């Protein structure tokens, strides 16, 4: 079975680790292709850092700092401390010592002319994440944030997010470089040729948003013969983790399973929401004039990945929905 997924960092990586567990538990031989958001990428101290690719690689490859959800396990901060002693900023984005090696290898290879796809493949030879990990694009695309401060400027997503904790109200998320970017080799083929497409509970605006904005991606998802199943990152009107609420607010989208489902409605066949949100989401996503022809089938489950087993269970449910093994609860 060929499974394709789009993903951001922590939420996506935990879900996808669960997916690999669920496939193993079902004894299904599958080739999983993961298309990672690279809109978070940033150059710091001359090093090219790809947070979502690295989180996926470390999580699926068994090298992640579990408590944090990102970065290398057992890492130390000597390089960061030395940089601080030089007063060499930025000081709000720390790179662990072990992590720095990844960025050194990546930066060196990019400088030698390799594409980000080739670099990612090389890094994965060490980590063996058990999936084919693709960057969404080989061209740099950087998500910036137009902030509502007196000067109304745009800052890099990482500065708004990591430094400012998404506290400055945002007005939009322009994707710098998007006009020159195309999906990386293999991305569209993976979506078109998949048997199942999954959208993990990644941030719908700044993780899935940049991938979906690349030319051809939305069309490939609409056109694929595979069922496209999404998992809501929101439970009971709150994001489970992180600051997606601030991103949704900027787009005037309610921070609900129905609100996020509405953003993805054109590409989704099924939408997995928390049991508590089932009724409201179903009502919102069922067209009033065609109550019997909902374009998105809404399914309810326990949406929280409390631990590794919880992620296996959630991903298994998403797989069952895709394979038609989980009773539909609306439309379909
Ligand atoms: P990031 O790039 O590290 O921010 O990671 P992602 O974009 O992949 O994931 C962030 C999203 O994951 C947030 O919007 C969270 O609400 C969501 N998330 C985190 N943990 C869980 C969980 O246990 N269940 C669900 N359904 N969503 C979760
Ligand atoms: Ca991210």
Short mmCIF file of C-alpha atoms and ligand atoms in Angstrom, two decimals:
data_model
loop_
_atom_site.label_atom_id
_atom_site.label_comp_id
_atom_site.label_asym_id
_atom_site.label_seq_id
_atom_site.Cartn_x
_atom_site.Cartn_y
_atom_site.Cartn_z
CA UNK A 1 0.00 0.00 0.00
CA UNK A 2 1.26 3.46 -0.87
CA UNK A 3 0.51 6.08 1.76
CA UNK A 4 1.26 9.77 1.26
CA UNK A 5 1.08 12.45 3.95
CA UNK A 6 1.75 16.16 4.26
CA UNK A 7 3.32 17.25 7.53
CA UNK A 8 4.59 20.00 9.76
CA UNK A 9 6.82 19.28 12.75
CA UNK A 10 5.84 17.98 16.14
CA UNK A 11 2.13 17.17 15.66
CA UNK A 12 2.74 15.61 12.27
CA UNK A 13 5.81 13.65 13.36
CA UNK A 14 4.09 12.12 16.39
CA UNK A 15 1.10 11.13 14.26
CA UNK A 16 3.32 9.62 11.57
CA UNK A 17 5.30 7.64 14.12
CA UNK A 18 1.91 6.32 15.21
CA UNK A 19 1.08 5.54 11.59
CA UNK A 20 4.19 3.39 11.19
CA UNK A 21 3.21 1.57 14.39
CA UNK A 22 -0.36 1.07 13.17
CA UNK A 23 0.85 -0.31 9.82
CA UNK A 24 3.18 -2.71 11.65
CA UNK A 25 0.41 -3.81 14.01
CA UNK A 26 -1.85 -4.53 11.02
CA UNK A 27 0.98 -6.32 9.23
CA UNK A 28 0.47 -4.07 6.21
CA UNK A 29 3.48 -3.62 3.95
CA UNK A 30 3.39 0.06 3.03
CA UNK A 31 5.57 2.64 1.38
CA UNK A 32 4.96 5.91 3.20
CA UNK A 33 5.94 9.20 1.56
CA UNK A 34 5.96 12.28 3.78
CA UNK A 35 5.96 15.74 2.22
CA UNK A 36 7.36 18.13 4.83
CA UNK A 37 6.66 21.81 5.18
CA UNK A 38 9.78 23.89 4.58
CA UNK A 39 8.14 27.28 5.12
CA UNK A 40 9.66 27.30 8.64
CA UNK A 41 13.19 27.11 7.25
CA UNK A 42 15.61 29.80 8.33
CA UNK A 43 19.28 30.67 8.01
CA UNK A 44 20.93 31.25 11.41
CA UNK A 45 24.66 31.86 11.97
CA UNK A 46 25.06 31.02 8.30
CA UNK A 47 23.49 27.59 8.79
CA UNK A 48 20.42 26.41 6.92
CA UNK A 49 17.93 25.07 9.47
CA UNK A 50 14.84 23.08 8.41
CA UNK A 51 12.84 22.62 11.62
CA UNK A 52 10.02 20.45 10.29
CA UNK A 53 12.24 18.16 8.23
CA UNK A 54 14.53 17.72 11.23
CA UNK A 55 11.69 17.07 13.67
CA UNK A 56 10.34 14.39 11.32
CA UNK A 57 13.77 12.88 10.79
CA UNK A 58 14.67 12.80 14.49
CA UNK A 59 11.23 11.60 15.66
CA UNK A 60 10.87 8.83 13.08
CA UNK A 61 14.56 7.97 13.28
CA UNK A 62 14.63 7.60 17.07
CA UNK A 63 16.79 10.61 17.92
CA UNK A 64 14.33 13.23 19.10
CA UNK A 65 14.18 14.93 22.48
CA UNK A 66 10.91 13.35 23.56
CA UNK A 67 10.00 15.90 26.21
CA UNK A 68 10.45 18.82 23.83
CA UNK A 69 9.14 17.07 20.76
CA UNK A 70 11.93 18.59 18.62
CA UNK A 71 15.72 18.76 18.69
CA UNK A 72 18.17 15.94 19.47
CA UNK A 73 17.90 13.81 22.57
CA UNK A 74 20.62 14.32 25.15
CA UNK A 75 21.73 17.55 23.54
CA UNK A 76 23.85 20.24 25.17
CA UNK A 77 24.18 23.98 24.58
CA UNK A 78 27.90 24.74 24.47
CA UNK A 79 27.83 26.31 21.01
CA UNK A 80 24.86 28.48 21.98
CA UNK A 81 26.63 29.58 25.17
CA UNK A 82 29.79 30.48 23.25
CA UNK A 83 27.76 32.44 20.68
CA UNK A 84 26.04 34.29 23.54
CA UNK A 85 29.44 35.12 25.03
CA UNK A 86 30.32 36.79 21.74
CA UNK A 87 26.98 38.58 21.79
CA UNK A 88 26.30 36.91 18.46
CA UNK A 89 22.53 36.75 18.12
CA UNK A 90 19.84 35.83 17.62
CA UNK A 91 19.59 34.44 21.15
CA UNK A 92 15.94 33.39 20.87
CA UNK A 93 16.55 30.40 18.63
CA UNK A 94 18.86 27.89 20.24
CA UNK A 95 20.62 25.21 18.26
CA UNK A 96 21.83 22.28 20.34
CA UNK A 97 25.35 21.00 19.84
CA UNK A 98 24.27 17.69 18.31
CA UNK A 99 21.68 19.43 16.17
CA UNK A 100 24.33 21.79 14.80
CA UNK A 101 25.99 18.87 13.00
CA UNK A 102 22.83 18.32 10.95
CA UNK A 103 22.77 21.97 9.89
CA UNK A 104 26.49 21.93 9.09
CA UNK A 105 26.09 18.92 6.79
CA UNK A 106 23.01 20.43 5.16
CA UNK A 107 24.60 23.83 4.63
CA UNK A 108 27.78 22.32 3.23
CA UNK A 109 25.85 20.14 0.77
CA UNK A 110 23.58 22.99 -0.32
CA UNK A 111 26.68 25.11 -0.85
CA UNK A 112 28.17 22.37 -3.01
CA UNK A 113 25.10 22.51 -5.23
CA UNK A 114 22.99 19.63 -4.00
CA UNK A 115 19.25 20.21 -3.83
CA UNK A 116 17.36 20.11 -0.53
CA UNK A 117 15.78 16.82 -1.70
CA UNK A 118 19.24 15.32 -2.18
CA UNK A 119 20.45 16.68 1.14
CA UNK A 120 17.41 15.28 2.93
CA UNK A 121 17.99 11.88 1.35
CA UNK A 122 21.61 11.96 2.50
CA UNK A 123 20.69 12.91 6.07
CA UNK A 124 18.06 10.16 6.13
CA UNK A 125 20.67 7.56 5.26
CA UNK A 126 21.80 8.01 8.83
CA UNK A 127 18.37 8.32 10.46
CA UNK A 128 16.44 5.73 8.45
CA UNK A 129 13.06 7.21 9.35
CA UNK A 130 11.11 4.36 7.75
CA UNK A 131 9.41 6.76 5.33
CA UNK A 132 10.44 8.51 2.14
CA UNK A 133 10.93 12.02 3.46
CA UNK A 134 10.59 14.78 0.86
CA UNK A 135 10.86 18.53 1.35
CA UNK A 136 7.80 20.21 -0.14
CA UNK A 137 10.06 22.14 -2.54
CA UNK A 138 13.71 22.47 -3.48
CA UNK A 139 13.28 26.22 -3.80
CA UNK A 140 13.34 28.22 -0.57
CA UNK A 141 9.92 29.38 0.59
CA UNK A 142 9.83 31.26 3.87
CA UNK A 143 6.68 31.99 5.82
CA UNK A 144 6.62 35.52 7.15
CA UNK A 145 4.07 37.12 9.41
CA UNK A 146 2.56 40.55 8.94
CA UNK A 147 2.21 41.78 12.51
CA UNK A 148 -0.15 44.42 13.78
CA UNK A 149 2.36 46.55 15.63
CA UNK A 150 2.73 50.31 15.17
CA UNK A 151 5.10 49.87 12.22
CA UNK A 152 3.07 47.02 10.69
CA UNK A 153 6.04 45.04 9.53
CA UNK A 154 6.58 41.47 8.46
CA UNK A 155 8.88 39.20 10.43
CA UNK A 156 10.05 35.65 9.81
CA UNK A 157 7.61 33.09 11.20
CA UNK A 158 10.25 31.81 13.62
CA UNK A 159 10.74 35.27 15.09
CA UNK A 160 6.99 35.74 15.65
CA UNK A 161 6.57 32.20 16.95
CA UNK A 162 9.69 31.35 18.93
CA UNK A 163 10.73 34.80 20.07
CA UNK A 164 7.31 36.39 20.48
CA UNK A 165 5.23 33.29 21.32
CA UNK A 166 2.70 34.37 18.68
CA UNK A 167 1.53 37.10 21.03
CA UNK A 168 1.60 39.97 18.52
CA UNK A 169 -1.65 39.78 16.57
CA UNK A 170 -0.99 38.64 13.01
CA UNK A 171 -2.68 39.85 9.87
CA UNK A 172 -1.42 37.37 7.34
CA UNK A 173 1.24 34.86 6.41
CA UNK A 174 2.93 35.78 3.13
CA UNK A 175 5.08 33.00 1.65
CA UNK A 176 8.31 34.57 0.38
CA UNK A 177 9.66 32.81 -2.67
CA UNK A 178 6.42 31.01 -3.47
CA UNK A 179 6.28 32.60 -6.93
CA UNK A 180 9.55 30.85 -7.83
CA UNK A 181 8.81 27.53 -6.13
CA UNK A 182 7.47 24.26 -7.45
CA UNK A 183 6.88 20.99 -5.59
CA UNK A 184 10.02 18.91 -5.12
CA UNK A 185 10.56 15.92 -7.40
CA UNK A 186 8.24 13.08 -6.43
CA UNK A 187 5.75 15.17 -4.45
CA UNK A 188 2.91 15.36 -6.97
CA UNK A 189 3.47 11.77 -8.12
CA UNK A 190 3.28 10.55 -4.54
CA UNK A 191 -0.06 12.30 -4.00
CA UNK A 192 -1.51 11.20 -7.34
CA UNK A 193 -0.27 7.61 -7.07
CA UNK A 194 -1.15 6.98 -3.42
CA UNK A 195 -3.69 4.46 -2.19
CA UNK A 196 -4.29 6.57 0.91
CA UNK A 197 -3.51 10.24 1.60
CA UNK A 198 -3.40 11.45 5.20
CA UNK A 199 -3.28 15.00 6.53
CA UNK A 200 -1.95 14.68 10.10
CA UNK A 201 -3.01 17.13 12.83
CA UNK A 202 -0.42 19.69 11.77
CA UNK A 203 -0.95 23.42 12.01
CA UNK A 204 -3.39 24.07 9.16
CA UNK A 205 -2.12 27.59 8.46
CA UNK A 206 1.66 27.59 8.78
CA UNK A 207 2.44 23.86 8.38
CA UNK A 208 -0.07 22.50 5.86
CA UNK A 209 -0.73 25.95 4.37
CA UNK A 210 2.65 26.38 2.61
CA UNK A 211 2.56 22.84 1.17
CA UNK A 212 -0.98 23.34 -0.12
CA UNK A 213 0.01 26.69 -1.63
CA UNK A 214 2.57 25.16 -4.01
CA UNK A 215 1.37 24.96 -7.59
CA UNK A 216 -0.35 21.67 -8.34
CA UNK A 217 -0.62 20.31 -4.78
CA UNK A 218 -4.28 21.14 -4.15
CA UNK A 219 -5.18 19.91 -7.64
CA UNK A 220 -3.28 16.66 -7.06
CA UNK A 221 -5.20 16.12 -3.83
CA UNK A 222 -8.53 16.91 -5.46
CA UNK A 223 -7.72 14.68 -8.40
CA UNK A 224 -6.16 11.68 -6.67
CA UNK A 225 -8.15 8.45 -6.67
CA UNK A 226 -7.00 7.87 -3.08
CA UNK A 227 -9.22 8.80 -0.15
CA UNK A 228 -7.88 11.96 1.53
CA UNK A 229 -8.37 11.81 5.29
CA UNK A 230 -7.51 14.69 7.61
CA UNK A 231 -7.10 14.72 11.39
CA UNK A 232 -8.18 17.87 13.24
CA UNK A 233 -5.56 19.62 15.38
CA UNK A 234 -8.30 21.21 17.47
CA UNK A 235 -10.36 19.71 20.28
CA UNK A 236 -13.32 21.51 21.81
CA UNK A 237 -12.38 24.86 20.31
CA UNK A 238 -8.74 24.77 21.49
CA UNK A 239 -5.60 23.70 19.70
CA UNK A 240 -4.14 20.68 21.39
CA UNK A 241 -0.64 22.12 21.53
CA UNK A 242 1.11 25.18 20.22
CA UNK A 243 -0.24 28.43 18.89
CA UNK A 244 -2.38 27.51 15.91
CA UNK A 245 -5.23 29.54 17.42
CA UNK A 246 -3.29 32.76 16.76
CA UNK A 247 -2.77 31.68 13.14
CA UNK A 248 -6.44 30.87 12.61
CA UNK A 249 -7.47 34.17 14.20
CA UNK A 250 -5.39 36.05 11.61
CA UNK A 251 -7.45 34.41 8.87
CA UNK A 252 -10.74 34.97 10.73
CA UNK A 253 -11.22 31.21 10.85
CA UNK A 254 -12.81 29.90 14.05
CA UNK A 255 -10.49 27.72 16.10
CA UNK A 256 -12.79 24.71 15.85
CA UNK A 257 -12.72 21.38 14.07
CA UNK A 258 -15.39 22.80 11.76
CA UNK A 259 -13.33 25.93 11.08
CA UNK A 260 -10.18 24.00 10.18
CA UNK A 261 -12.23 21.44 8.23
CA UNK A 262 -13.66 24.32 6.22
CA UNK A 263 -10.14 25.43 5.23
CA UNK A 264 -9.35 21.95 3.91
CA UNK A 265 -12.81 21.07 2.66
CA UNK A 266 -11.93 21.14 -1.03
CA UNK A 267 -9.28 18.43 -0.64
CA UNK A 268 -10.80 16.26 2.11
CA UNK A 269 -12.90 13.16 1.64
CA UNK A 270 -13.08 12.51 5.37
CA UNK A 271 -12.32 14.56 8.48
CA UNK A 272 -11.49 12.97 11.80
CA UNK A 273 -12.60 15.09 14.76
CA UNK A 274 -12.96 14.59 18.47
CA UNK A 275 -16.16 12.84 19.57
CA UNK A 276 -17.11 16.01 21.41
CA UNK A 277 -16.95 18.04 18.17
CA UNK A 278 -18.75 15.54 15.95
CA UNK A 279 -22.21 17.09 15.92
CA UNK A 280 -21.16 20.68 15.34
CA UNK A 281 -18.57 19.76 12.71
CA UNK A 282 -20.97 17.54 10.83
CA UNK A 283 -23.58 20.30 10.82
CA UNK A 284 -21.08 22.90 9.61
CA UNK A 285 -19.61 20.76 6.84
CA UNK A 286 -22.90 19.43 5.47
CA UNK A 287 -24.35 21.72 2.80
CA UNK A 288 -27.80 22.90 3.91
CA UNK A 289 -29.22 22.44 0.42
CA UNK A 290 -27.79 18.92 -0.01
CA UNK A 291 -27.96 17.29 3.44
CA UNK A 292 -27.59 13.85 1.86
CA UNK A 293 -24.57 14.78 -0.26
CA UNK A 294 -21.97 16.05 2.15
CA UNK A 295 -18.61 16.38 0.41
CA UNK A 296 -16.72 15.57 3.59
CA UNK A 297 -17.55 12.54 5.75
CA UNK A 298 -17.02 13.48 9.41
CA UNK A 299 -15.90 10.78 11.83
CA UNK A 300 -15.50 11.03 15.59
CA UNK A 301 -12.80 9.54 17.80
CA UNK A 302 -10.60 10.40 20.80
CA UNK A 303 -8.27 12.90 19.13
CA UNK A 304 -5.57 13.16 21.80
CA UNK A 305 -2.19 11.52 21.31
CA UNK A 306 -1.38 11.19 25.03
CA UNK A 307 1.52 8.84 24.42
CA UNK A 308 3.00 6.67 21.67
CA UNK A 309 0.15 4.15 21.95
CA UNK A 310 -2.35 6.99 21.63
CA UNK A 311 -0.68 8.07 18.40
CA UNK A 312 -0.81 4.49 17.06
CA UNK A 313 -4.51 4.34 17.90
CA UNK A 314 -5.29 7.71 16.30
CA UNK A 315 -3.32 6.95 13.13
CA UNK A 316 -4.92 3.49 12.98
CA UNK A 317 -8.37 5.09 13.11
CA UNK A 318 -7.40 7.50 10.29
CA UNK A 319 -6.19 4.51 8.26
CA UNK A 320 -9.44 2.63 8.94
CA UNK A 321 -11.46 5.65 7.85
CA UNK A 322 -9.44 5.81 4.63
CA UNK A 323 -9.93 2.10 3.98
CA UNK A 324 -13.65 2.34 4.72
CA UNK A 325 -13.35 0.19 7.82
CA UNK A 326 -14.64 2.86 10.19
CA UNK A 327 -18.34 3.64 9.91
CA UNK A 328 -19.05 7.00 8.27
CA UNK A 329 -21.05 9.37 10.36
CA UNK A 330 -22.08 12.00 7.85
CA UNK A 331 -22.64 12.23 4.17
CA UNK A 332 -20.59 9.78 2.09
P1 LIG B 1 4.99 22.18 14.37
O1 LIG B 1 5.48 22.43 12.98
O2 LIG B 1 6.05 21.66 15.28
O3 LIG B 1 4.17 23.29 14.92
O4 LIG B 1 4.03 20.92 14.27
P2 LIG B 1 2.75 20.61 13.41
O5 LIG B 1 2.27 21.76 12.61
O6 LIG B 1 2.95 19.31 12.71
O7 LIG B 1 1.73 20.30 14.58
C1 LIG B 1 1.19 21.29 15.41
C2 LIG B 1 -0.28 20.95 15.61
O8 LIG B 1 -0.41 19.66 16.17
C3 LIG B 1 -0.95 21.91 16.58
O9 LIG B 1 -1.92 22.66 15.86
C4 LIG B 1 -1.58 21.00 17.63
O10 LIG B 1 -2.89 21.39 17.97
C5 LIG B 1 -1.57 19.63 16.98
N1 LIG B 1 -1.44 18.55 17.95
C6 LIG B 1 -0.44 18.38 18.85
N2 LIG B 1 -0.69 17.29 19.63
C7 LIG B 1 -1.89 16.76 19.19
C8 LIG B 1 -2.71 15.65 19.60
O11 LIG B 1 -2.41 14.91 20.54
N3 LIG B 1 -3.86 15.43 18.89
C9 LIG B 1 -4.24 16.25 17.86
N4 LIG B 1 -5.39 15.96 17.24
N5 LIG B 1 -3.51 17.30 17.47
C10 LIG B 1 -2.36 17.57 18.13
CA1 LIG B 2 6.87 23.81 12.03
#
